[in-house]
Amino acid sequence: MPRHTEWTERQESATVTVDGHDLDVAYYDEGEGNPVVFLHGIPTWSFLWRDVAPTLEDERRVIVPDMVGYGNSSMEDSFDRSIRAQEQMIDGLLDELDIETISFVGHDLGGGVGLRYASHRPDVVEELVLSNSIAYDSWPIQTIVDLGLPSKINEMSVDDVQEMLDDLFRQTLFSDDPSEEYVEGMKAQWQSEEAAISLSRNAIATNTNHTTEIDYENISAETLLLWGTNDEFQPVSYAERLKEDLSDAELEGLDDANHWVMQDRPDAYREELRSFL
């Protein structure tokens, strides 16, 4: 699978308007067929999907954007990065790419974006996959709340941020021997002062109202809840609640998988995803 530098080289860029701001959106776009969009959460970027998304390119057009404020997308300190704003970004990117209908695969905050978009645009989202997704009032976790405080990030150097992220990614994988390429790749996009401030702004933009206001009954997409069952951040109990509230949803729990389920169980994750889509 590609290293993070190789992934960056494969990305394209589009300008998308979010709340009146013209922002650069970096995205991976390969394959042909019915489009499937993958969206990451916090504090990751599109590289999260490196072991999953490319394996679908033989049958599907695979589009994997960096949310604004993340990865290689715009990071300047001048715009909202909430999941409400990220929903606008997705809608604008699909318009730029002239795409009318999609399957949507979201993790963490990306799953929250998918829930909002599937509720507001049921005509666009035909299939929905949620993995250890935020929903209801399940978020934000305390680490993200603390990171979003200006006083907190102002006290931290870039090295401090890197150390914090290193601990976060290592301690929240099921394996005691994580892939070094994964850990380094996840940290790579936060190695500047601008990026550290962007990460803090991303954190403060986490707003529980943006999932508690969703009308889950509006979501008509066939839905797979593909969940790491050992998650301490987004417990599987939220997936069970979603299964009850969505009209067409199935739950597939993957044991021996923490929050980063596609990293802990890549083979099983790919198999379940391909079977569903």
PDB file of C-alpha atoms in Angstrom:
ATOM      1  CA  MET A   1       0.000   0.000   0.000  1.00  0.00           C
ATOM      2  CA  PRO A   2       1.223   3.571  -0.674  1.00  0.00           C
ATOM      3  CA  ARG A   3       3.306   5.541   1.802  1.00  0.00           C
ATOM      4  CA  HIS A   4       1.931   8.907   2.866  1.00  0.00           C
ATOM      5  CA  THR A   5       4.264  10.759   0.491  1.00  0.00           C
ATOM      6  CA  GLU A   6       3.083   8.610  -2.416  1.00  0.00           C
ATOM      7  CA  TRP A   7      -0.548   9.152  -1.421  1.00  0.00           C
ATOM      8  CA  THR A   8      -0.010  12.921  -1.472  1.00  0.00           C
ATOM      9  CA  GLU A   9       1.520  12.697  -4.956  1.00  0.00           C
ATOM     10  CA  ARG A  10      -1.609  10.948  -6.228  1.00  0.00           C
ATOM     11  CA  GLN A  11      -3.978  13.625  -4.915  1.00  0.00           C
ATOM     12  CA  GLU A  12      -5.702  16.183  -7.098  1.00  0.00           C
ATOM     13  CA  SER A  13      -7.134  19.543  -6.005  1.00  0.00           C
ATOM     14  CA  ALA A  14     -10.385  21.416  -6.528  1.00  0.00           C
ATOM     15  CA  THR A  15     -11.660  24.769  -5.302  1.00  0.00           C
ATOM     16  CA  VAL A  16     -14.904  24.484  -3.355  1.00  0.00           C
ATOM     17  CA  THR A  17     -16.941  27.276  -1.780  1.00  0.00           C
ATOM     18  CA  VAL A  18     -17.834  26.755   1.898  1.00  0.00           C
ATOM     19  CA  ASP A  19     -19.755  29.519   3.695  1.00  0.00           C
ATOM     20  CA  GLY A  20     -18.599  31.971   1.033  1.00  0.00           C
ATOM     21  CA  HIS A  21     -14.929  30.993   1.333  1.00  0.00           C
ATOM     22  CA  ASP A  22     -13.148  29.503  -1.686  1.00  0.00           C
ATOM     23  CA  LEU A  23     -11.119  26.627  -0.250  1.00  0.00           C
ATOM     24  CA  ASP A  24      -8.734  24.086  -1.774  1.00  0.00           C
ATOM     25  CA  VAL A  25      -9.835  20.480  -1.351  1.00  0.00           C
ATOM     26  CA  ALA A  26      -7.244  17.774  -1.924  1.00  0.00           C
ATOM     27  CA  TYR A  27      -8.685  14.449  -2.994  1.00  0.00           C
ATOM     28  CA  TYR A  28      -7.759  11.040  -4.357  1.00  0.00           C
ATOM     29  CA  ASP A  29      -9.746  10.012  -7.446  1.00  0.00           C
ATOM     30  CA  GLU A  30      -9.076   6.690  -9.156  1.00  0.00           C
ATOM     31  CA  GLY A  31     -11.015   3.895 -10.857  1.00  0.00           C
ATOM     32  CA  GLU A  32     -14.198   3.811 -12.892  1.00  0.00           C
ATOM     33  CA  GLY A  33     -17.796   2.900 -12.160  1.00  0.00           C
ATOM     34  CA  ASN A  34     -20.356   4.044  -9.625  1.00  0.00           C
ATOM     35  CA  PRO A  35     -18.639   6.554  -7.311  1.00  0.00           C
ATOM     36  CA  VAL A  36     -17.878   5.761  -3.690  1.00  0.00           C
ATOM     37  CA  VAL A  37     -16.708   8.562  -1.391  1.00  0.00           C
ATOM     38  CA  PHE A  38     -14.559   7.828   1.673  1.00  0.00           C
ATOM     39  CA  LEU A  39     -14.307  10.439   4.439  1.00  0.00           C
ATOM     40  CA  HIS A  40     -12.005  10.434   7.473  1.00  0.00           C
ATOM     41  CA  GLY A  41     -12.431  12.044  10.875  1.00  0.00           C
ATOM     42  CA  ILE A  42     -10.280  13.843  13.449  1.00  0.00           C
ATOM     43  CA  PRO A  43      -7.259  13.903  13.727  1.00  0.00           C
ATOM     44  CA  THR A  44      -6.696  11.896  10.542  1.00  0.00           C
ATOM     45  CA  TRP A  45      -6.733  12.618   6.802  1.00  0.00           C
ATOM     46  CA  SER A  46      -7.523  10.708   3.618  1.00  0.00           C
ATOM     47  CA  PHE A  47      -4.433   8.515   4.101  1.00  0.00           C
ATOM     48  CA  LEU A  48      -6.526   6.668   6.698  1.00  0.00           C
ATOM     49  CA  TRP A  49      -8.143   4.777   3.799  1.00  0.00           C
ATOM     50  CA  ARG A  50      -4.915   3.742   2.034  1.00  0.00           C
ATOM     51  CA  ASP A  51      -5.429   0.012   2.729  1.00  0.00           C
ATOM     52  CA  VAL A  52      -9.115   0.034   1.781  1.00  0.00           C
ATOM     53  CA  ALA A  53     -10.136   2.517  -0.908  1.00  0.00           C
ATOM     54  CA  PRO A  54      -7.687   1.482  -3.676  1.00  0.00           C
ATOM     55  CA  THR A  55      -8.877  -2.126  -3.489  1.00  0.00           C
ATOM     56  CA  LEU A  56     -12.263  -1.063  -4.915  1.00  0.00           C
ATOM     57  CA  GLU A  57     -10.857   0.649  -7.999  1.00  0.00           C
ATOM     58  CA  ASP A  58     -11.400  -2.412 -10.185  1.00  0.00           C
ATOM     59  CA  GLU A  59     -15.173  -1.913  -9.879  1.00  0.00           C
ATOM     60  CA  ARG A  60     -15.830   1.612  -8.578  1.00  0.00           C
ATOM     61  CA  ARG A  61     -14.695   5.194  -8.960  1.00  0.00           C
ATOM     62  CA  VAL A  62     -13.024   5.893  -5.624  1.00  0.00           C
ATOM     63  CA  ILE A  63     -12.960   9.469  -4.287  1.00  0.00           C
ATOM     64  CA  VAL A  64     -11.183  10.182  -0.998  1.00  0.00           C
ATOM     65  CA  PRO A  65     -11.024  13.868   0.023  1.00  0.00           C
ATOM     66  CA  ASP A  66      -9.198  15.573   2.838  1.00  0.00           C
ATOM     67  CA  MET A  67     -11.712  17.556   4.843  1.00  0.00           C
ATOM     68  CA  VAL A  68     -11.024  21.301   4.827  1.00  0.00           C
ATOM     69  CA  GLY A  69      -8.615  22.061   7.648  1.00  0.00           C
ATOM     70  CA  TYR A  70      -7.049  18.611   7.299  1.00  0.00           C
ATOM     71  CA  GLY A  71      -4.408  16.819   5.232  1.00  0.00           C
ATOM     72  CA  ASN A  72      -3.476  18.701   2.078  1.00  0.00           C
ATOM     73  CA  SER A  73      -6.664  20.789   1.927  1.00  0.00           C
ATOM     74  CA  SER A  74      -6.810  24.443   3.000  1.00  0.00           C
ATOM     75  CA  MET A  75      -5.616  25.034   6.560  1.00  0.00           C
ATOM     76  CA  GLU A  76      -5.531  28.819   6.876  1.00  0.00           C
ATOM     77  CA  ASP A  77      -7.159  30.199  10.000  1.00  0.00           C
ATOM     78  CA  SER A  78     -10.229  31.757   8.380  1.00  0.00           C
ATOM     79  CA  PHE A  79     -13.131  29.307   8.053  1.00  0.00           C
ATOM     80  CA  ASP A  80     -15.422  26.892   9.859  1.00  0.00           C
ATOM     81  CA  ARG A  81     -14.383  23.214   9.957  1.00  0.00           C
ATOM     82  CA  SER A  82     -17.495  21.741  11.604  1.00  0.00           C
ATOM     83  CA  ILE A  83     -19.228  18.711  10.132  1.00  0.00           C
ATOM     84  CA  ARG A  84     -21.905  21.119   8.899  1.00  0.00           C
ATOM     85  CA  ALA A  85     -19.226  22.917   6.879  1.00  0.00           C
ATOM     86  CA  GLN A  86     -17.679  19.616   5.746  1.00  0.00           C
ATOM     87  CA  GLU A  87     -21.099  18.605   4.432  1.00  0.00           C
ATOM     88  CA  GLN A  88     -21.035  21.738   2.260  1.00  0.00           C
ATOM     89  CA  MET A  89     -17.548  20.758   1.094  1.00  0.00           C
ATOM     90  CA  ILE A  90     -18.719  17.301   0.010  1.00  0.00           C
ATOM     91  CA  ASP A  91     -21.695  18.748  -1.851  1.00  0.00           C
ATOM     92  CA  GLY A  92     -19.483  21.281  -3.598  1.00  0.00           C
ATOM     93  CA  LEU A  93     -16.839  18.707  -4.508  1.00  0.00           C
ATOM     94  CA  LEU A  94     -19.432  16.366  -6.010  1.00  0.00           C
ATOM     95  CA  ASP A  95     -20.768  19.295  -8.017  1.00  0.00           C
ATOM     96  CA  GLU A  96     -17.240  20.114  -9.247  1.00  0.00           C
ATOM     97  CA  LEU A  97     -16.775  16.474 -10.284  1.00  0.00           C
ATOM     98  CA  ASP A  98     -20.241  16.345 -11.909  1.00  0.00           C
ATOM     99  CA  ILE A  99     -21.341  13.406  -9.738  1.00  0.00           C
ATOM    100  CA  GLU A 100     -25.052  12.875  -9.068  1.00  0.00           C
ATOM    101  CA  THR A 101     -25.247   9.785  -6.834  1.00  0.00           C
ATOM    102  CA  ILE A 102     -22.746   8.078  -4.535  1.00  0.00           C
ATOM    103  CA  SER A 103     -22.063   5.447  -1.969  1.00  0.00           C
ATOM    104  CA  PHE A 104     -20.601   7.088   1.156  1.00  0.00           C
ATOM    105  CA  VAL A 105     -18.160   5.502   3.612  1.00  0.00           C
ATOM    106  CA  GLY A 106     -17.392   7.538   6.715  1.00  0.00           C
ATOM    107  CA  HIS A 107     -15.321   7.073   9.860  1.00  0.00           C
ATOM    108  CA  ASP A 108     -15.479   9.131  13.052  1.00  0.00           C
ATOM    109  CA  LEU A 109     -16.393  12.729  12.090  1.00  0.00           C
ATOM    110  CA  GLY A 110     -16.614  11.608   8.469  1.00  0.00           C
ATOM    111  CA  GLY A 111     -19.464   9.330   9.478  1.00  0.00           C
ATOM    112  CA  GLY A 112     -21.250  12.294  11.021  1.00  0.00           C
ATOM    113  CA  VAL A 113     -20.872  14.176   7.749  1.00  0.00           C
ATOM    114  CA  GLY A 114     -22.306  11.148   5.964  1.00  0.00           C
ATOM    115  CA  LEU A 115     -25.298  11.011   8.304  1.00  0.00           C
ATOM    116  CA  ARG A 116     -26.068  14.685   7.727  1.00  0.00           C
ATOM    117  CA  TYR A 117     -25.635  14.429   3.968  1.00  0.00           C
ATOM    118  CA  ALA A 118     -27.735  11.270   3.696  1.00  0.00           C
ATOM    119  CA  SER A 119     -30.482  12.966   5.709  1.00  0.00           C
ATOM    120  CA  HIS A 120     -30.435  16.206   3.703  1.00  0.00           C
ATOM    121  CA  ARG A 121     -29.744  14.638   0.283  1.00  0.00           C
ATOM    122  CA  PRO A 122     -31.364  11.186   0.235  1.00  0.00           C
ATOM    123  CA  ASP A 123     -31.510  11.530  -3.544  1.00  0.00           C
ATOM    124  CA  VAL A 124     -27.696  11.522  -3.676  1.00  0.00           C
ATOM    125  CA  VAL A 125     -26.598   8.955  -1.066  1.00  0.00           C
ATOM    126  CA  GLU A 126     -27.731   5.503  -2.185  1.00  0.00           C
ATOM    127  CA  GLU A 127     -25.546   3.432   0.165  1.00  0.00           C
ATOM    128  CA  LEU A 128     -24.046   4.472   3.499  1.00  0.00           C
ATOM    129  CA  VAL A 129     -21.293   2.779   5.482  1.00  0.00           C
ATOM    130  CA  LEU A 130     -20.545   4.098   8.966  1.00  0.00           C
ATOM    131  CA  SER A 131     -17.511   2.928  10.907  1.00  0.00           C
ATOM    132  CA  ASN A 132     -17.072   3.950  14.534  1.00  0.00           C
ATOM    133  CA  SER A 133     -18.918   7.104  13.608  1.00  0.00           C
ATOM    134  CA  ILE A 134     -20.017  10.001  15.728  1.00  0.00           C
ATOM    135  CA  ALA A 135     -23.785  10.193  16.211  1.00  0.00           C
ATOM    136  CA  TYR A 136     -26.324  11.654  18.617  1.00  0.00           C
ATOM    137  CA  ASP A 137     -24.375  13.020  21.619  1.00  0.00           C
ATOM    138  CA  SER A 138     -21.512  10.521  21.458  1.00  0.00           C
ATOM    139  CA  TRP A 139     -18.886  13.213  20.916  1.00  0.00           C
ATOM    140  CA  PRO A 140     -16.554  15.072  21.253  1.00  0.00           C
ATOM    141  CA  ILE A 141     -14.220  13.114  23.509  1.00  0.00           C
ATOM    142  CA  GLN A 142     -12.302  14.956  26.224  1.00  0.00           C
ATOM    143  CA  THR A 143      -8.968  14.875  24.361  1.00  0.00           C
ATOM    144  CA  ILE A 144     -10.517  16.745  21.429  1.00  0.00           C
ATOM    145  CA  VAL A 145     -12.319  19.215  23.704  1.00  0.00           C
ATOM    146  CA  ASP A 146      -9.033  20.056  25.429  1.00  0.00           C
ATOM    147  CA  LEU A 147      -7.159  20.356  22.138  1.00  0.00           C
ATOM    148  CA  GLY A 148      -9.698  22.894  20.891  1.00  0.00           C
ATOM    149  CA  LEU A 149      -8.977  25.388  23.654  1.00  0.00           C
ATOM    150  CA  PRO A 150      -6.854  28.279  22.311  1.00  0.00           C
ATOM    151  CA  SER A 151      -5.009  28.421  25.636  1.00  0.00           C
ATOM    152  CA  LYS A 152      -4.063  24.756  25.232  1.00  0.00           C
ATOM    153  CA  ILE A 153      -2.733  24.916  21.664  1.00  0.00           C
ATOM    154  CA  ASN A 154      -0.934  28.225  22.352  1.00  0.00           C
ATOM    155  CA  GLU A 155       1.087  26.436  25.023  1.00  0.00           C
ATOM    156  CA  MET A 156       2.055  23.569  22.716  1.00  0.00           C
ATOM    157  CA  SER A 157       4.936  23.484  20.258  1.00  0.00           C
ATOM    158  CA  VAL A 158       4.762  21.553  16.990  1.00  0.00           C
ATOM    159  CA  ASP A 159       6.846  18.846  18.688  1.00  0.00           C
ATOM    160  CA  ASP A 160       4.338  18.723  21.560  1.00  0.00           C
ATOM    161  CA  VAL A 161       1.504  18.200  19.074  1.00  0.00           C
ATOM    162  CA  GLN A 162       3.467  15.450  17.344  1.00  0.00           C
ATOM    163  CA  GLU A 163       4.094  13.695  20.660  1.00  0.00           C
ATOM    164  CA  MET A 164       0.422  13.942  21.606  1.00  0.00           C
ATOM    165  CA  LEU A 165      -0.648  12.468  18.263  1.00  0.00           C
ATOM    166  CA  ASP A 166       1.960   9.717  18.496  1.00  0.00           C
ATOM    167  CA  ASP A 167       0.552   8.641  21.858  1.00  0.00           C
ATOM    168  CA  LEU A 168      -3.028   8.892  20.599  1.00  0.00           C
ATOM    169  CA  PHE A 169      -2.523   6.686  17.553  1.00  0.00           C
ATOM    170  CA  ARG A 170      -0.375   4.105  19.326  1.00  0.00           C
ATOM    171  CA  GLN A 171      -2.635   3.768  22.356  1.00  0.00           C
ATOM    172  CA  THR A 172      -5.891   3.483  20.423  1.00  0.00           C
ATOM    173  CA  LEU A 173      -4.925   0.627  18.122  1.00  0.00           C
ATOM    174  CA  PHE A 174      -5.798  -2.888  19.226  1.00  0.00           C
ATOM    175  CA  SER A 175      -2.332  -4.188  18.408  1.00  0.00           C
ATOM    176  CA  ASP A 176       0.602  -3.523  20.725  1.00  0.00           C
ATOM    177  CA  ASP A 177       2.856  -3.375  17.653  1.00  0.00           C
ATOM    178  CA  PRO A 178       1.363  -0.751  15.334  1.00  0.00           C
ATOM    179  CA  SER A 179       2.526  -0.092  11.803  1.00  0.00           C
ATOM    180  CA  GLU A 180       5.149   2.643  11.931  1.00  0.00           C
ATOM    181  CA  GLU A 181       4.148   3.811   8.452  1.00  0.00           C
ATOM    182  CA  TYR A 182       0.568   4.226   9.681  1.00  0.00           C
ATOM    183  CA  VAL A 183       1.549   6.224  12.772  1.00  0.00           C
ATOM    184  CA  GLU A 184       4.027   8.405  10.910  1.00  0.00           C
ATOM    185  CA  GLY A 185       1.601   8.903   8.030  1.00  0.00           C
ATOM    186  CA  MET A 186      -1.195  10.004  10.331  1.00  0.00           C
ATOM    187  CA  LYS A 187       1.086  12.547  12.043  1.00  0.00           C
ATOM    188  CA  ALA A 188       2.695  13.822   8.850  1.00  0.00           C
ATOM    189  CA  GLN A 189       0.132  16.494   8.000  1.00  0.00           C
ATOM    190  CA  TRP A 190       0.392  18.244  11.371  1.00  0.00           C
ATOM    191  CA  GLN A 191       4.105  19.158  11.286  1.00  0.00           C
ATOM    192  CA  SER A 192       3.878  22.958  11.095  1.00  0.00           C
ATOM    193  CA  GLU A 193       2.576  25.812  13.229  1.00  0.00           C
ATOM    194  CA  GLU A 194      -0.232  26.450  10.729  1.00  0.00           C
ATOM    195  CA  ALA A 195      -1.214  22.790  10.880  1.00  0.00           C
ATOM    196  CA  ALA A 196      -1.143  22.698  14.690  1.00  0.00           C
ATOM    197  CA  ILE A 197      -3.462  25.715  14.854  1.00  0.00           C
ATOM    198  CA  SER A 198      -5.675  24.144  12.179  1.00  0.00           C
ATOM    199  CA  LEU A 199      -5.922  20.969  14.236  1.00  0.00           C
ATOM    200  CA  SER A 200      -7.018  23.018  17.234  1.00  0.00           C
ATOM    201  CA  ARG A 201      -9.613  24.881  15.147  1.00  0.00           C
ATOM    202  CA  ASN A 202     -10.852  21.519  13.833  1.00  0.00           C
ATOM    203  CA  ALA A 203     -11.216  20.338  17.414  1.00  0.00           C
ATOM    204  CA  ILE A 204     -13.152  23.382  18.640  1.00  0.00           C
ATOM    205  CA  ALA A 205     -15.497  23.015  15.646  1.00  0.00           C
ATOM    206  CA  THR A 206     -16.819  19.708  17.001  1.00  0.00           C
ATOM    207  CA  ASN A 207     -20.443  20.526  17.791  1.00  0.00           C
ATOM    208  CA  THR A 208     -22.832  17.940  19.214  1.00  0.00           C
ATOM    209  CA  ASN A 209     -25.790  19.946  17.902  1.00  0.00           C
ATOM    210  CA  HIS A 210     -24.824  18.958  14.377  1.00  0.00           C
ATOM    211  CA  THR A 211     -25.728  15.329  15.022  1.00  0.00           C
ATOM    212  CA  THR A 212     -28.505  15.747  17.562  1.00  0.00           C
ATOM    213  CA  GLU A 213     -30.407  17.870  15.032  1.00  0.00           C
ATOM    214  CA  ILE A 214     -30.343  15.158  12.336  1.00  0.00           C
ATOM    215  CA  ASP A 215     -33.696  13.664  11.380  1.00  0.00           C
ATOM    216  CA  TYR A 216     -32.551  10.062  11.146  1.00  0.00           C
ATOM    217  CA  GLU A 217     -35.909   9.031   9.672  1.00  0.00           C
ATOM    218  CA  ASN A 218     -35.024  10.972   6.516  1.00  0.00           C
ATOM    219  CA  ILE A 219     -32.137   8.639   5.751  1.00  0.00           C
ATOM    220  CA  SER A 220     -33.262   6.138   3.120  1.00  0.00           C
ATOM    221  CA  ALA A 221     -29.838   4.798   2.090  1.00  0.00           C
ATOM    222  CA  GLU A 222     -29.123   1.135   2.616  1.00  0.00           C
ATOM    223  CA  THR A 223     -26.712   1.286   5.537  1.00  0.00           C
ATOM    224  CA  LEU A 224     -23.915  -0.893   6.888  1.00  0.00           C
ATOM    225  CA  LEU A 225     -22.641  -0.169  10.403  1.00  0.00           C
ATOM    226  CA  LEU A 226     -19.152  -1.674  10.172  1.00  0.00           C
ATOM    227  CA  TRP A 227     -17.828  -1.196  13.687  1.00  0.00           C
ATOM    228  CA  GLY A 228     -14.738  -2.044  15.714  1.00  0.00           C
ATOM    229  CA  THR A 229     -16.291  -3.485  18.854  1.00  0.00           C
ATOM    230  CA  ASN A 230     -13.441  -2.551  21.218  1.00  0.00           C
ATOM    231  CA  ASP A 231     -13.796   1.191  20.611  1.00  0.00           C
ATOM    232  CA  GLU A 232     -13.424   3.317  23.745  1.00  0.00           C
ATOM    233  CA  PHE A 233     -14.358   6.549  21.907  1.00  0.00           C
ATOM    234  CA  GLN A 234     -17.456   5.553  19.910  1.00  0.00           C
ATOM    235  CA  PRO A 235     -18.796   2.401  21.597  1.00  0.00           C
ATOM    236  CA  VAL A 236     -20.742  -0.160  19.611  1.00  0.00           C
ATOM    237  CA  SER A 237     -23.836   0.773  21.643  1.00  0.00           C
ATOM    238  CA  TYR A 238     -24.184   3.810  19.366  1.00  0.00           C
ATOM    239  CA  ALA A 239     -24.141   1.532  16.332  1.00  0.00           C
ATOM    240  CA  GLU A 240     -26.900  -0.531  17.937  1.00  0.00           C
ATOM    241  CA  ARG A 241     -28.933   2.639  18.449  1.00  0.00           C
ATOM    242  CA  LEU A 242     -28.390   3.674  14.831  1.00  0.00           C
ATOM    243  CA  LYS A 243     -29.529   0.253  13.677  1.00  0.00           C
ATOM    244  CA  GLU A 244     -32.845   0.823  15.435  1.00  0.00           C
ATOM    245  CA  ASP A 245     -33.304   4.387  14.165  1.00  0.00           C
ATOM    246  CA  LEU A 246     -32.371   3.887  10.503  1.00  0.00           C
ATOM    247  CA  SER A 247     -34.917   2.333   8.175  1.00  0.00           C
ATOM    248  CA  ASP A 248     -32.528  -0.029   6.372  1.00  0.00           C
ATOM    249  CA  ALA A 249     -29.443  -0.787   8.433  1.00  0.00           C
ATOM    250  CA  GLU A 250     -27.381  -3.818   9.363  1.00  0.00           C
ATOM    251  CA  LEU A 251     -24.665  -4.011  11.999  1.00  0.00           C
ATOM    252  CA  GLU A 252     -21.446  -5.937  11.472  1.00  0.00           C
ATOM    253  CA  GLY A 253     -19.131  -5.813  14.481  1.00  0.00           C
ATOM    254  CA  LEU A 254     -15.442  -6.575  14.059  1.00  0.00           C
ATOM    255  CA  ASP A 255     -13.836  -7.932  17.216  1.00  0.00           C
ATOM    256  CA  ASP A 256     -10.225  -7.195  18.117  1.00  0.00           C
ATOM    257  CA  ALA A 257     -10.633  -3.737  16.604  1.00  0.00           C
ATOM    258  CA  ASN A 258     -10.501  -0.391  18.363  1.00  0.00           C
ATOM    259  CA  HIS A 259     -11.462   3.017  16.950  1.00  0.00           C
ATOM    260  CA  TRP A 260      -9.208   2.710  13.868  1.00  0.00           C
ATOM    261  CA  VAL A 261     -11.034  -0.410  12.722  1.00  0.00           C
ATOM    262  CA  MET A 262      -9.720  -0.349   9.136  1.00  0.00           C
ATOM    263  CA  GLN A 263      -6.174  -0.384  10.488  1.00  0.00           C
ATOM    264  CA  ASP A 264      -6.783  -3.056  13.136  1.00  0.00           C
ATOM    265  CA  ARG A 265      -8.710  -5.436  10.857  1.00  0.00           C
ATOM    266  CA  PRO A 266      -7.934  -4.413   7.237  1.00  0.00           C
ATOM    267  CA  ASP A 267      -8.655  -7.781   5.618  1.00  0.00           C
ATOM    268  CA  ALA A 268     -12.002  -8.248   7.371  1.00  0.00           C
ATOM    269  CA  TYR A 269     -12.917  -4.619   6.769  1.00  0.00           C
ATOM    270  CA  ARG A 270     -12.237  -4.867   3.046  1.00  0.00           C
ATOM    271  CA  GLU A 271     -14.163  -8.119   2.782  1.00  0.00           C
ATOM    272  CA  GLU A 272     -17.250  -6.757   4.534  1.00  0.00           C
ATOM    273  CA  LEU A 273     -17.147  -3.516   2.560  1.00  0.00           C
ATOM    274  CA  ARG A 274     -16.814  -5.186  -0.807  1.00  0.00           C
ATOM    275  CA  SER A 275     -19.609  -7.593   0.048  1.00  0.00           C
ATOM    276  CA  PHE A 276     -21.933  -4.718   0.925  1.00  0.00           C
ATOM    277  CA  LEU A 277     -21.193  -2.258  -1.867  1.00  0.00           C
TER     278      LEU A 277
END
